[in-house]
mmCIF file of C-alpha atoms in Angstrom:
data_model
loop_
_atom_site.group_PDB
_atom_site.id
_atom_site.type_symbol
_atom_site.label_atom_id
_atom_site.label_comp_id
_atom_site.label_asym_id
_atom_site.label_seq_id
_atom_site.Cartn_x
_atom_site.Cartn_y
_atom_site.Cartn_z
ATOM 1 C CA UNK A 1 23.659 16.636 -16.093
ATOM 2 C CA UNK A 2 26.689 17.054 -14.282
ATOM 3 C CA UNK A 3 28.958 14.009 -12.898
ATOM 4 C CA UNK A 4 26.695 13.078 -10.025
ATOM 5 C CA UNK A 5 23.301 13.034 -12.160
ATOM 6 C CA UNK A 6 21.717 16.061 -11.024
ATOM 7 C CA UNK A 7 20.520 18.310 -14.118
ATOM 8 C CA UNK A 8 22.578 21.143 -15.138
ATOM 9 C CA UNK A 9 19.525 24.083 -14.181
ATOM 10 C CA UNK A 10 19.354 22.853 -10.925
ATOM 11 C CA UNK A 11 23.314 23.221 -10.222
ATOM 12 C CA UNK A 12 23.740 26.481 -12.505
ATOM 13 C CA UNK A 13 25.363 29.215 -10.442
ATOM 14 C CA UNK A 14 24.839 26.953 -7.131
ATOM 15 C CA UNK A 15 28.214 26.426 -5.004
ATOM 16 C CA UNK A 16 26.332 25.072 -1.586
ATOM 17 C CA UNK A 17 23.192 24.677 0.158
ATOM 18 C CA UNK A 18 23.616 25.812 3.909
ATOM 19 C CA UNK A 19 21.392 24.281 6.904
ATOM 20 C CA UNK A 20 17.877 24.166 5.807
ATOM 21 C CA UNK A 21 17.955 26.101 1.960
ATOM 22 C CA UNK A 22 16.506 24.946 -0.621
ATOM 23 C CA UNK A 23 16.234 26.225 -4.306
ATOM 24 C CA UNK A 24 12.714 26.302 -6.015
ATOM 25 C CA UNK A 25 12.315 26.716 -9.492
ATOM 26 C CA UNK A 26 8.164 26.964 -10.844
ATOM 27 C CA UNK A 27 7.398 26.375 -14.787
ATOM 28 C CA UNK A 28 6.315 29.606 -16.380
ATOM 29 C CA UNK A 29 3.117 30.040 -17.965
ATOM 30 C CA UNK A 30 4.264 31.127 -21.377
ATOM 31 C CA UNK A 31 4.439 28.732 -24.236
ATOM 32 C CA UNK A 32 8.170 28.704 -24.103
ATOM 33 C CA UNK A 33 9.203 26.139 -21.278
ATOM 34 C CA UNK A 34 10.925 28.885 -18.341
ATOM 35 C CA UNK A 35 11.713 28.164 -15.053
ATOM 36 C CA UNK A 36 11.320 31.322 -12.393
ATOM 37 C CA UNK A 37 13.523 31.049 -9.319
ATOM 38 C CA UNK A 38 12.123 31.573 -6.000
ATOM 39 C CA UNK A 39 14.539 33.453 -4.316
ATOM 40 C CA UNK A 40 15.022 33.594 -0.203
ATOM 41 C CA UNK A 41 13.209 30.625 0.317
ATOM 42 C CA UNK A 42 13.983 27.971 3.392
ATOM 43 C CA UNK A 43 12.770 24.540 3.528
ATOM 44 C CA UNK A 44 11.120 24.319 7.603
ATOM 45 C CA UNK A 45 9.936 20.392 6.664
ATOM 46 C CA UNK A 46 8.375 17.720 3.820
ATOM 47 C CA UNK A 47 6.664 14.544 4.276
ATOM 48 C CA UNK A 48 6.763 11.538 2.280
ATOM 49 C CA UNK A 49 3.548 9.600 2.365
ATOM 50 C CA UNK A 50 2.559 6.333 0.930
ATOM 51 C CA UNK A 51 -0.781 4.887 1.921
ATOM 52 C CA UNK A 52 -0.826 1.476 2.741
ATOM 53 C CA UNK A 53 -2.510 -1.770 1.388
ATOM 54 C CA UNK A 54 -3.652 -4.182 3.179
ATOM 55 C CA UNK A 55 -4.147 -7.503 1.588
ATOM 56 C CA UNK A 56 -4.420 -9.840 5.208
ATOM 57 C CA UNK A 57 -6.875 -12.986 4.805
ATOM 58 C CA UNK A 58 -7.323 -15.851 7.015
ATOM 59 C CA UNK A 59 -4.682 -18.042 5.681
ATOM 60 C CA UNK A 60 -2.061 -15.284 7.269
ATOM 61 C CA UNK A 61 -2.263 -16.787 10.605
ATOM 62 C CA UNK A 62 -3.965 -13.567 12.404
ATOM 63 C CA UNK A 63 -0.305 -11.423 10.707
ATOM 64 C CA UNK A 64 -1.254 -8.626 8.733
ATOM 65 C CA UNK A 65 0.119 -8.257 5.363
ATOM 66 C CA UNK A 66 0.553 -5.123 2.910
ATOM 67 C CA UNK A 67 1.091 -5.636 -0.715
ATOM 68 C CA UNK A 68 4.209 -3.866 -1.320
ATOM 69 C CA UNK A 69 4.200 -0.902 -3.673
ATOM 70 C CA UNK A 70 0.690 -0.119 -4.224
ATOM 71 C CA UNK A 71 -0.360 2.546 -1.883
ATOM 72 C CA UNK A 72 -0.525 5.950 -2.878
ATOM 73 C CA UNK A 73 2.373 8.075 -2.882
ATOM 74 C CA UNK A 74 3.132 11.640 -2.173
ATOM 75 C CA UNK A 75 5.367 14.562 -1.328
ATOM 76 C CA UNK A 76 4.774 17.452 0.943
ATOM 77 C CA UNK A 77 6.923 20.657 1.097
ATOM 78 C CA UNK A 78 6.299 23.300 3.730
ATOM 79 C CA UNK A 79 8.537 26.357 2.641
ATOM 80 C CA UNK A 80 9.178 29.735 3.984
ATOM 81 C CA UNK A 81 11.208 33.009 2.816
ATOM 82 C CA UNK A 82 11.241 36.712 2.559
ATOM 83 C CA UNK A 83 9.194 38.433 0.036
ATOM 84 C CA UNK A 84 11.134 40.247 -2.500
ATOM 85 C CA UNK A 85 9.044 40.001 -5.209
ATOM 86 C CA UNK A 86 11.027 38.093 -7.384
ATOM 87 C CA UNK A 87 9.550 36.496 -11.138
ATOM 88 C CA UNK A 88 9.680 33.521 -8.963
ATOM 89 C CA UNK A 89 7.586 34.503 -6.232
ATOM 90 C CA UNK A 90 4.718 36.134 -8.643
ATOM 91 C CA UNK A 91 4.426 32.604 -10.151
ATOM 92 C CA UNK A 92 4.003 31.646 -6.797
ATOM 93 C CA UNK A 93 1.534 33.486 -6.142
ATOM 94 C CA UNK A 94 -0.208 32.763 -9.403
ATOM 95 C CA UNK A 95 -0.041 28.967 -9.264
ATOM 96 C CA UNK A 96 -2.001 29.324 -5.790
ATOM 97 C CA UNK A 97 -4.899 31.648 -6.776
ATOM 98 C CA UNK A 98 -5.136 29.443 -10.163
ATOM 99 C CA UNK A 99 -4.889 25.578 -7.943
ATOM 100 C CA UNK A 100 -3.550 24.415 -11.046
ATOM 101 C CA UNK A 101 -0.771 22.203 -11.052
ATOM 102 C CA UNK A 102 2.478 23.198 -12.321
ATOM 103 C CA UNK A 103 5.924 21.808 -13.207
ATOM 104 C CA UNK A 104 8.722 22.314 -10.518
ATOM 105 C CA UNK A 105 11.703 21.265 -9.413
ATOM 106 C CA UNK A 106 13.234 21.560 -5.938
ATOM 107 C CA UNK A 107 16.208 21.590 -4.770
ATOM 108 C CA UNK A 108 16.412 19.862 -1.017
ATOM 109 C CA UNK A 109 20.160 19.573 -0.292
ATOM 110 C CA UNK A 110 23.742 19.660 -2.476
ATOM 111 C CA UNK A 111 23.253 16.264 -3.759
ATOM 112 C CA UNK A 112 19.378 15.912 -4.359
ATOM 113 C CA UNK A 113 16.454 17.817 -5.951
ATOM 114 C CA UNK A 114 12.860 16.420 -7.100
ATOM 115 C CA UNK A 115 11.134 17.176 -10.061
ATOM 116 C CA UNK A 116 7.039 16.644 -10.553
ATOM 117 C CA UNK A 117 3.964 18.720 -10.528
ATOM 118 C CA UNK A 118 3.224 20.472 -7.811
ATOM 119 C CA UNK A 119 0.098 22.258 -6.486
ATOM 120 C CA UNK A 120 0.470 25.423 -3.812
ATOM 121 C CA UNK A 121 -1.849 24.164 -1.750
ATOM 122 C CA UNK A 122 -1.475 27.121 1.147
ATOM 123 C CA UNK A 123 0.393 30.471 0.335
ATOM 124 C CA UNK A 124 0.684 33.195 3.352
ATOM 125 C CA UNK A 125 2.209 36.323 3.400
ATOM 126 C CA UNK A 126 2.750 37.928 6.327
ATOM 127 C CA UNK A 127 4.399 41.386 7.437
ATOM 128 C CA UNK A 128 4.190 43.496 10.571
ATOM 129 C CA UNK A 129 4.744 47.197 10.169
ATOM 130 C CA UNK A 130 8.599 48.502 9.751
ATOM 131 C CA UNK A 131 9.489 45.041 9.187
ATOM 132 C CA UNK A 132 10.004 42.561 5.950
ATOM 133 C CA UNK A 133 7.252 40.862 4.459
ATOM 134 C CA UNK A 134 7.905 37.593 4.717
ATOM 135 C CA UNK A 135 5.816 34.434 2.836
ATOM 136 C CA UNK A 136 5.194 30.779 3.568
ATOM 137 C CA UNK A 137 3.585 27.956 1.453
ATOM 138 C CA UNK A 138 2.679 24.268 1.541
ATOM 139 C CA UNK A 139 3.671 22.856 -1.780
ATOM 140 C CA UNK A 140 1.819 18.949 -2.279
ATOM 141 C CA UNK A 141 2.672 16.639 -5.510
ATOM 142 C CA UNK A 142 0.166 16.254 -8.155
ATOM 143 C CA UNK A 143 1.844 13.264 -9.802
ATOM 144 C CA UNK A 144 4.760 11.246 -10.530
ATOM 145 C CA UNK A 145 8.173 12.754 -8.778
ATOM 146 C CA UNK A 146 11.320 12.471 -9.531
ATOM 147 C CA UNK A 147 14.241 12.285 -7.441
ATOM 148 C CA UNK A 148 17.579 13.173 -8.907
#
């Protein structure tokens, strides 16, 4: 990790983050542990989600009350780039025709990145003749995430 806590593959090679970039890297399938960059990718929104529980009985005086940290948690990444048919972006592609989950780790900003499973829950690629093809995807946790 560097002085700030953030591991050393997510900073490699990475001066700054502009406006809404983000870096994605997707485990590879092999047996050796690889990660594929997605390149030309822009983050257009995520969602944090925790799903509350209520715990409200009589004795609460008609208040109700949530018992704190025991909802469901999750992440939600809706991403967006330009196809160039990069390792990265063929893993993509594979993870969402397989709906298997798959180590990642994303890169949101200069200071913080997550790391978890993640499934491709939507992947779109779209193109209109003389112009670039150009991909989006909804990325949605499949476990515990990390927040460096």
């Amino acid at each position: 990790t560097d002085g700030n806590g953030v591991p050393e593959p997510i900073r490699q090679g990475i001066l700054r983050l502009a406006g809404s970039e983000c870096l994605l890297r997707i485990m590879g399938g092999g047996s050796t542990p690889t990660y594929h960059l997605v390149e030309g990718l822009r983050m257009t929104g995520w969602k944090m989600s925790q799903e509350e529980v209520e715990v409200t009985d009589t004795s609460d005086g008609g208040w109700r009350r949530l018992l704190s940290g025991a909802g469901l948690r999750s992440l939600e990444v809706q991403v967006r780039g330009l196809y160039l048919g990069s390792e990265g972006e063929l893993r993509l592609r594979e993870v969402a025709f397989s709906g298997t989950a798959v180590e990642c780790e994303l890169t949101l900003d200069e200071a913080e990145a997550v790391r978890g499973a993640f499934i491709a829950s939507e992947l779109c690629f779209e193109s209109t003749v003389n112009e670039e093809a150009t991909y989006s995807a909804i990325l949605r946790s499949a476990g515990p995430i990390v927040v460096t």
